[in-house]
XYZ file of C-alpha atoms in Angstrom:
240
model
C 228.463 -27.983 56.645
C 226.077 -26.686 53.992
C 224.013 -28.365 51.304
C 224.074 -27.303 47.654
C 221.686 -28.550 45.002
C 222.622 -27.924 41.386
C 220.086 -28.194 38.567
C 219.830 -26.552 35.170
C 216.440 -24.861 34.851
C 217.383 -22.925 31.728
C 217.540 -19.170 31.270
C 213.898 -18.053 31.181
C 212.433 -16.762 34.436
C 208.876 -15.745 35.188
C 210.211 -12.199 35.425
C 211.211 -12.417 31.757
C 207.684 -13.530 30.913
C 205.989 -11.009 33.210
C 207.782 -8.026 31.667
C 206.069 -8.764 28.350
C 202.538 -9.050 29.746
C 200.019 -6.586 31.101
C 197.684 -9.108 32.696
C 199.673 -11.325 35.060
C 196.809 -13.172 36.708
C 196.924 -16.354 34.603
C 200.728 -16.317 34.506
C 200.944 -16.100 38.283
C 198.288 -18.669 39.207
C 200.800 -21.579 38.980
C 203.087 -19.596 41.305
C 200.310 -19.367 43.884
C 200.007 -23.157 43.692
C 203.784 -23.374 44.201
C 203.522 -21.295 47.384
C 200.793 -23.599 48.643
C 202.901 -26.629 47.745
C 205.750 -25.243 49.845
C 203.357 -24.591 52.709
C 202.080 -28.158 52.586
C 205.571 -29.491 53.312
C 205.653 -31.104 56.726
C 208.648 -29.577 58.430
C 210.541 -30.165 61.608
C 212.448 -27.271 63.114
C 215.482 -29.534 63.329
C 216.578 -32.764 61.677
C 219.655 -34.940 61.349
C 221.727 -34.784 58.169
C 224.940 -36.834 57.928
C 224.957 -37.265 61.694
C 224.693 -33.517 62.217
C 221.755 -31.652 63.661
C 220.389 -29.090 61.207
C 218.108 -26.396 62.599
C 215.821 -24.270 60.438
C 215.374 -20.729 61.700
C 211.947 -19.534 62.714
C 210.714 -15.996 62.167
C 210.486 -13.983 65.373
C 210.503 -10.334 66.397
C 214.292 -10.148 66.336
C 214.549 -11.434 62.763
C 211.720 -9.205 61.543
C 213.456 -6.198 63.086
C 216.880 -7.237 61.841
C 215.519 -7.114 58.298
C 213.549 -3.873 58.623
C 216.542 -2.248 60.368
C 218.173 -2.091 56.937
C 215.753 0.766 56.233
C 217.089 2.781 59.162
C 220.739 1.838 58.810
C 221.065 2.391 55.065
C 218.113 4.207 53.501
C 217.593 6.852 56.188
C 221.313 7.489 56.591
C 221.574 8.006 52.829
C 218.585 10.372 52.546
C 218.418 12.197 55.886
C 221.957 12.827 57.064
C 221.188 15.878 59.196
C 218.267 14.506 61.187
C 218.230 12.709 64.517
C 218.098 9.235 63.004
C 218.461 7.425 66.321
C 215.309 9.089 67.683
C 213.411 8.346 64.463
C 214.541 4.716 64.601
C 213.414 4.287 68.212
C 209.971 5.792 67.531
C 209.287 3.803 64.351
C 210.696 0.526 65.706
C 208.312 0.813 68.653
C 205.395 1.088 66.212
C 206.753 -1.769 64.094
C 206.927 -3.970 67.183
C 203.229 -3.303 67.828
C 202.433 -4.221 64.228
C 204.547 -7.397 64.248
C 202.752 -8.499 67.407
C 199.433 -8.162 65.559
C 200.351 -10.896 63.078
C 197.584 -13.461 63.406
C 198.914 -16.555 61.667
C 201.580 -18.580 63.420
C 205.115 -19.135 62.181
C 204.792 -22.776 61.228
C 205.013 -22.820 57.430
C 207.903 -23.151 55.021
C 208.758 -19.682 53.734
C 211.104 -19.280 50.769
C 211.771 -15.703 51.938
C 212.651 -14.344 48.484
C 209.725 -15.616 46.465
C 209.378 -13.442 43.374
C 209.341 -13.817 39.597
C 213.134 -13.570 39.166
C 213.678 -16.558 41.431
C 211.208 -18.783 39.611
C 212.299 -20.271 36.308
C 210.007 -21.305 33.474
C 211.204 -24.893 33.013
C 209.357 -27.373 30.812
C 206.321 -25.085 30.970
C 206.273 -25.302 34.762
C 207.670 -23.123 37.573
C 210.995 -24.204 39.075
C 212.181 -22.334 42.142
C 215.777 -21.261 42.832
C 217.703 -19.362 45.554
C 216.074 -21.087 48.507
C 219.096 -20.700 50.797
C 217.273 -18.164 53.010
C 214.255 -20.405 53.640
C 212.764 -20.100 57.101
C 209.761 -21.233 59.117
C 207.300 -18.376 59.152
C 203.998 -16.738 58.352
C 202.040 -18.167 55.379
C 201.364 -14.689 53.936
C 205.039 -13.718 53.586
C 205.813 -15.387 50.250
C 202.475 -14.235 48.857
C 203.355 -10.622 49.728
C 206.789 -11.084 48.182
C 205.282 -12.351 44.922
C 202.321 -10.014 44.509
C 204.088 -6.854 45.678
C 207.197 -7.224 43.531
C 208.303 -3.602 43.198
C 210.039 -4.237 39.848
C 206.784 -5.157 38.122
C 203.608 -3.161 37.639
C 200.815 -5.455 38.747
C 197.388 -3.825 38.641
C 195.422 -3.439 41.854
C 192.690 -5.600 40.324
C 195.114 -8.451 39.603
C 196.654 -8.164 43.062
C 193.213 -8.586 44.599
C 192.387 -11.495 42.288
C 195.647 -13.275 43.154
C 195.112 -12.661 46.867
C 191.584 -14.069 46.678
C 192.814 -17.007 44.613
C 195.337 -17.813 47.337
C 192.606 -17.667 49.985
C 190.442 -20.011 47.951
C 193.207 -22.575 47.373
C 195.157 -22.142 50.599
C 195.933 -25.038 52.918
C 195.138 -22.873 55.968
C 192.518 -24.400 58.225
C 191.193 -21.006 59.297
C 190.715 -18.547 56.445
C 189.858 -15.209 58.000
C 190.141 -12.778 55.085
C 190.551 -9.679 57.272
C 193.303 -11.262 59.367
C 195.003 -12.633 56.277
C 194.922 -9.192 54.631
C 196.348 -7.554 57.758
C 199.182 -10.105 57.911
C 199.779 -9.621 54.194
C 200.002 -5.826 54.587
C 202.205 -5.923 57.703
C 204.648 -8.272 56.011
C 204.526 -6.223 52.793
C 205.513 -3.136 54.783
C 208.281 -5.003 56.591
C 209.642 -6.408 53.348
C 209.515 -3.101 51.487
C 211.332 -1.295 54.290
C 213.988 -3.995 54.028
C 214.125 -3.574 50.245
C 214.687 0.192 50.531
C 217.670 -0.525 52.753
C 219.041 -3.324 50.590
C 218.839 -1.303 47.363
C 220.608 1.693 48.914
C 223.237 -0.666 50.324
C 223.752 -2.163 46.860
C 224.308 1.365 45.567
C 226.531 2.686 48.384
C 228.554 -0.422 49.151
C 228.567 -2.294 45.847
C 228.276 0.657 43.417
C 225.175 -0.806 41.767
C 223.355 2.382 40.850
C 220.652 0.612 38.830
C 218.732 -0.358 41.973
C 217.949 3.270 42.835
C 215.370 3.430 40.045
C 213.138 1.071 42.053
C 212.951 3.329 45.129
C 210.005 5.492 43.941
C 207.889 2.436 43.146
C 208.778 0.921 46.520
C 207.497 4.051 48.251
C 204.389 4.037 46.079
C 203.673 0.510 47.222
C 204.373 1.364 50.866
C 201.924 4.278 50.681
C 199.274 1.987 49.181
C 199.831 -0.518 51.984
C 199.575 2.217 54.629
C 195.958 2.852 53.608
C 195.040 -0.071 55.824
C 193.698 1.448 59.113
C 195.986 -0.781 61.195
C 198.874 1.483 60.158
C 197.305 4.694 61.463
C 199.858 5.261 64.235
C 202.835 4.132 62.150
C 201.797 6.373 59.268
C 201.381 9.320 61.638
C 204.868 8.801 63.110
C 206.408 8.209 59.669
C 205.413 11.712 58.596
């Protein structure tokens, strides 16, 4: 049994607003507060609804790999048909496992899992979130990475840093270690962008939606920017 909530938040999303602006800092500040509001929700991994036990999934290594595997199973197969993809997958997954194990902050926060401007409506001059069916218990930096590193929008490096620092300042986290938070942010950005490469190729190959291919170069650009973090030295070396 599933739950469906239906509300009319209108037709204007924050993506519609963001496309028309160069400086997204002030536009996105309310969205940072929305992330924090989600993270302040007191959650139980399981609860009873209509006499049935409902369990909320929790991010773990298997789920992280299941998502990033889309990169190997769709993107690599599409672009590198003649290479030994199984060997490449084994080598890179081993490095990804090491990175996932370096995540500092525990999986104990509500994560929307698809938190970006298209899924946030501008309703009565406030943000209203939609598409929360994939919500999970996870790392507090995941939704922030999803929002700031939206590959369909060009957000300046300066604004990304300002939004990241704004989150740190306002965050509900008891321990705010900027270096650890940045590492978690970058690891999850990499994981998410690998997943996105796979999803967009799948949308093209399986669903004949060619329009998503135009986002692949920007996704790689963002991945390469993320890989500047020294923690990715071994992964970057193996990726080449």
